[in-house]
Amino acid sequence: MKLKIPKYEMADVLNMMAFKGISEEDIKTMKELGILREHYYRSNSAIFKAGEITEELGIVIKGRVIVENVDYWGSKSVLSSALPGKVFGETYALSGHKLMIDARATEPTIVFLLNAQHIMSGKYNNYPWHLQMLKNLLLLSSRRSLTLSLHIFYIKPKKIRERVSYYLSGLASSMGTTEFDIPFNREQFADYLNVDRTALSKELSNMQNEGLIEFKKNHFKLLELDHEELT
């Protein structure tokens, strides 16, 4: 059976934060030097595995990647979902620390694997793209720190409704719209918020019945409260 590898436009790649200020010719040069590799992953394929050490970070070009922690007894906790343009594994690639997460494709996915250690080695200082890539890595690393801080903020409340409300409100604020798709299916959303899936589905239904939200699968719309009904 012939593989249906997803296609992408280079113009879309150049618009990604990881390649800000980088040209198509620069990307070609990095591939020739072995700093950048393009890889296709089938659905549910492992990209990074806990316990390994990697010098490469991943940049999603097409598809989607889930980053999760799996404990000794097999319990999963979703840490993030990376869509096209998003980066994963950069903290481990930059630090050289042993991976404490798994990263896997949830659908047919194309990933650029960038060797962060080579970028920082100084061997390529004379290339015109080198300084810009260092700046991009610094920006991506700071964004990751913010993402992890937000995740802690979202799962801090004890009540499921508060966790859902904080997450959806935060997403609406960052995207500048009250209608959006979340990057999780229901099971992944429950894992991300560290709650029971059935309890999450029940709370979402309650919030919809109360006129707080509308949703269908992973598409959500936040609704304004009718203040007249509250008086």
Short mmCIF file of C-alpha atoms in Angstrom, two decimals:
data_model
loop_
_atom_site.label_atom_id
_atom_site.label_comp_id
_atom_site.label_asym_id
_atom_site.label_seq_id
_atom_site.Cartn_x
_atom_site.Cartn_y
_atom_site.Cartn_z
CA MET A 1 0.00 0.00 0.00
CA LYS A 2 1.42 3.36 -1.05
CA LEU A 3 2.06 5.79 1.79
CA LYS A 4 0.14 9.06 1.65
CA ILE A 5 2.84 11.42 2.88
CA PRO A 6 1.41 14.86 3.65
CA LYS A 7 2.62 17.75 1.52
CA TYR A 8 3.69 21.20 2.65
CA GLU A 9 4.61 24.53 1.12
CA MET A 10 8.06 25.99 1.82
CA ALA A 11 6.43 29.41 2.18
CA ASP A 12 4.56 28.06 5.22
CA VAL A 13 7.81 26.75 6.71
CA LEU A 14 9.53 30.13 6.32
CA ASN A 15 6.66 31.78 8.21
CA MET A 16 7.22 29.55 11.25
CA MET A 17 8.84 31.10 14.31
CA ALA A 18 11.65 28.54 14.27
CA PHE A 19 12.73 29.83 10.85
CA LYS A 20 12.20 33.55 11.38
CA GLY A 21 14.75 35.42 9.26
CA ILE A 22 15.88 32.19 7.59
CA SER A 23 15.77 31.69 3.80
CA GLU A 24 14.96 28.61 1.76
CA GLU A 25 18.62 28.51 0.69
CA ASP A 26 19.66 28.56 4.37
CA ILE A 27 17.41 25.57 5.08
CA LYS A 28 18.91 23.73 2.12
CA THR A 29 22.42 24.43 3.45
CA MET A 30 21.53 23.18 6.95
CA LYS A 31 20.16 19.97 5.45
CA GLU A 32 23.35 19.47 3.43
CA LEU A 33 25.43 19.99 6.60
CA GLY A 34 23.32 17.43 8.48
CA ILE A 35 22.11 19.99 11.02
CA LEU A 36 18.54 19.70 9.79
CA ARG A 37 16.75 16.47 8.86
CA GLU A 38 13.28 16.02 7.39
CA HIS A 39 11.42 12.95 8.64
CA TYR A 40 8.00 11.45 8.00
CA TYR A 41 6.17 9.65 10.81
CA ARG A 42 3.13 7.45 10.51
CA SER A 43 0.20 7.92 12.88
CA ASN A 44 1.06 6.81 16.45
CA SER A 45 4.79 6.56 15.64
CA ALA A 46 7.27 7.41 18.38
CA ILE A 47 9.56 10.37 17.71
CA PHE A 48 11.25 10.73 21.11
CA LYS A 49 11.20 8.17 23.92
CA ALA A 50 11.75 8.72 27.63
CA GLY A 51 15.19 7.60 28.80
CA GLU A 52 16.93 8.54 25.57
CA ILE A 53 19.27 11.48 25.03
CA THR A 54 18.74 13.68 21.99
CA GLU A 55 20.67 16.55 20.47
CA GLU A 56 17.76 17.30 18.15
CA LEU A 57 14.57 19.23 18.71
CA GLY A 58 11.49 18.67 16.59
CA ILE A 59 9.62 21.22 14.49
CA VAL A 60 6.19 20.11 13.26
CA ILE A 61 5.83 20.94 9.57
CA LYS A 62 2.65 19.01 8.84
CA GLY A 63 0.44 16.90 11.12
CA ARG A 64 0.43 16.84 14.92
CA VAL A 65 2.62 15.61 17.77
CA ILE A 66 1.57 14.84 21.34
CA VAL A 67 4.12 15.27 24.13
CA GLU A 68 3.31 13.19 27.20
CA ASN A 69 4.78 11.82 30.37
CA VAL A 70 4.27 8.13 31.11
CA ASP A 71 5.01 7.00 34.65
CA TYR A 72 6.42 3.65 35.82
CA TRP A 73 2.93 2.10 35.97
CA GLY A 74 1.84 3.30 32.53
CA SER A 75 -0.31 6.28 33.51
CA LYS A 76 -0.16 9.05 30.89
CA SER A 77 -0.18 12.80 31.39
CA VAL A 78 -0.38 14.96 28.25
CA LEU A 79 1.95 17.94 28.53
CA SER A 80 1.33 19.60 25.17
CA SER A 81 0.11 19.17 21.63
CA ALA A 82 2.32 20.49 18.84
CA LEU A 83 0.66 21.59 15.60
CA PRO A 84 2.46 22.88 12.46
CA GLY A 85 4.99 25.54 13.39
CA LYS A 86 5.31 24.34 16.98
CA VAL A 87 8.48 22.95 18.50
CA PHE A 88 8.97 20.07 20.95
CA GLY A 89 11.90 18.52 22.80
CA GLU A 90 13.94 21.74 22.73
CA THR A 91 14.64 21.76 26.48
CA TYR A 92 16.28 18.33 26.28
CA ALA A 93 18.10 19.05 23.03
CA LEU A 94 19.58 22.24 24.47
CA SER A 95 20.46 20.82 27.91
CA GLY A 96 21.59 17.32 26.97
CA HIS A 97 19.39 15.97 29.80
CA LYS A 98 17.92 12.50 29.47
CA LEU A 99 14.38 12.62 28.07
CA MET A 100 11.59 12.44 30.64
CA ILE A 101 8.85 12.64 28.01
CA ASP A 102 7.55 10.71 25.03
CA ALA A 103 6.69 12.45 21.77
CA ARG A 104 4.59 10.71 19.14
CA ALA A 105 2.74 11.59 15.95
CA THR A 106 -1.04 11.36 16.29
CA GLU A 107 -1.56 11.43 12.51
CA PRO A 108 0.68 11.26 9.42
CA THR A 109 3.26 13.91 10.28
CA ILE A 110 6.32 15.60 8.82
CA VAL A 111 8.91 16.85 11.31
CA PHE A 112 12.13 18.79 10.81
CA LEU A 113 14.73 17.59 13.34
CA LEU A 114 17.19 20.38 14.15
CA ASN A 115 20.46 19.56 15.91
CA ALA A 116 20.59 22.20 18.62
CA GLN A 117 23.99 21.06 19.90
CA HIS A 118 25.55 21.62 16.47
CA ILE A 119 23.98 25.09 16.26
CA MET A 120 25.52 26.00 19.63
CA SER A 121 28.90 24.37 18.98
CA GLY A 122 30.42 27.39 17.24
CA LYS A 123 31.41 25.36 14.18
CA TYR A 124 29.01 27.26 11.96
CA ASN A 125 29.54 30.82 13.24
CA ASN A 126 30.57 32.05 9.79
CA TYR A 127 27.32 31.05 8.14
CA PRO A 128 24.89 33.97 7.68
CA TRP A 129 21.98 32.06 9.27
CA HIS A 130 23.82 31.03 12.44
CA LEU A 131 23.16 34.06 14.65
CA GLN A 132 19.52 34.17 13.60
CA MET A 133 19.04 30.49 14.48
CA LEU A 134 20.56 31.12 17.92
CA LYS A 135 18.08 33.95 18.47
CA ASN A 136 15.23 31.72 17.34
CA LEU A 137 16.29 28.95 19.73
CA LEU A 138 16.41 31.41 22.62
CA LEU A 139 12.92 32.66 21.80
CA LEU A 140 11.57 29.12 21.46
CA SER A 141 13.09 28.12 24.79
CA SER A 142 11.46 31.08 26.55
CA ARG A 143 8.12 30.23 24.95
CA ARG A 144 8.43 26.67 26.27
CA SER A 145 8.99 27.94 29.79
CA LEU A 146 5.81 30.01 29.50
CA THR A 147 3.86 27.03 28.17
CA LEU A 148 4.92 24.84 31.09
CA SER A 149 4.05 27.59 33.57
CA LEU A 150 0.58 27.91 32.06
CA HIS A 151 0.04 24.16 32.29
CA ILE A 152 0.80 24.26 36.01
CA PHE A 153 -1.64 27.18 36.34
CA TYR A 154 -4.39 25.26 34.51
CA ILE A 155 -4.18 22.12 36.64
CA LYS A 156 -3.76 23.86 40.01
CA PRO A 157 -7.50 24.28 40.82
CA LYS A 158 -9.19 21.30 42.47
CA LYS A 159 -12.47 21.59 40.56
CA ILE A 160 -12.73 20.37 36.96
CA ARG A 161 -14.79 23.39 35.91
CA GLU A 162 -12.10 25.77 37.06
CA ARG A 163 -9.43 23.86 35.14
CA VAL A 164 -11.56 23.90 32.00
CA SER A 165 -12.44 27.58 32.43
CA TYR A 166 -8.83 28.64 32.98
CA TYR A 167 -7.64 26.68 29.96
CA LEU A 168 -10.36 27.85 27.56
CA SER A 169 -10.07 31.46 28.76
CA GLY A 170 -6.30 31.37 28.33
CA LEU A 171 -6.60 29.95 24.83
CA ALA A 172 -9.21 32.55 23.84
CA SER A 173 -6.95 35.33 25.15
CA SER A 174 -3.85 34.10 23.33
CA MET A 175 -5.72 33.53 20.03
CA GLY A 176 -7.76 36.72 20.21
CA THR A 177 -11.06 34.94 19.54
CA THR A 178 -13.79 33.21 21.54
CA GLU A 179 -14.24 30.45 18.95
CA PHE A 180 -11.43 28.00 18.26
CA ASP A 181 -10.28 24.40 18.05
CA ILE A 182 -8.32 22.95 20.95
CA PRO A 183 -5.35 20.73 19.98
CA PHE A 184 -6.68 17.67 21.83
CA ASN A 185 -9.31 14.98 21.48
CA ARG A 186 -11.40 14.32 24.58
CA GLU A 187 -9.07 11.71 26.09
CA GLN A 188 -6.02 13.90 25.51
CA PHE A 189 -7.84 16.92 26.94
CA ALA A 190 -8.62 14.95 30.10
CA ASP A 191 -4.99 13.82 30.37
CA TYR A 192 -3.77 17.39 29.85
CA LEU A 193 -6.00 18.70 32.65
CA ASN A 194 -5.19 15.64 34.77
CA VAL A 195 -8.85 14.71 35.26
CA ASP A 196 -11.08 11.71 34.57
CA ARG A 197 -12.39 11.64 31.00
CA THR A 198 -15.98 10.80 31.98
CA ALA A 199 -16.02 13.53 34.62
CA LEU A 200 -14.62 16.02 32.10
CA SER A 201 -17.28 15.15 29.50
CA LYS A 202 -19.99 15.56 32.14
CA GLU A 203 -18.66 18.98 33.21
CA LEU A 204 -18.41 20.18 29.61
CA SER A 205 -22.03 19.15 29.05
CA ASN A 206 -23.07 21.00 32.21
CA MET A 207 -21.26 24.14 31.07
CA GLN A 208 -22.95 23.92 27.67
CA ASN A 209 -26.38 23.44 29.26
CA GLU A 210 -25.76 26.51 31.43
CA GLY A 211 -24.96 28.62 28.39
CA LEU A 212 -21.28 29.11 29.17
CA ILE A 213 -19.88 27.31 26.14
CA GLU A 214 -20.80 25.55 22.94
CA PHE A 215 -18.70 22.69 21.66
CA LYS A 216 -18.58 19.88 19.15
CA LYS A 217 -15.66 17.48 19.43
CA ASN A 218 -12.61 19.77 19.75
CA HIS A 219 -14.30 22.95 18.50
CA PHE A 220 -15.31 25.38 21.25
CA LYS A 221 -17.10 28.69 21.49
CA LEU A 222 -17.18 30.76 24.68
CA LEU A 223 -20.52 32.46 25.31
CA GLU A 224 -21.26 35.69 27.17
CA LEU A 225 -23.34 35.43 30.29
CA ASP A 226 -26.84 36.88 30.12
CA HIS A 227 -26.58 39.24 33.08
CA GLU A 228 -30.35 39.81 33.12
CA GLU A 229 -30.83 36.15 34.07
CA LEU A 230 -28.44 36.58 36.99
CA THR A 231 -30.40 39.47 38.58
#
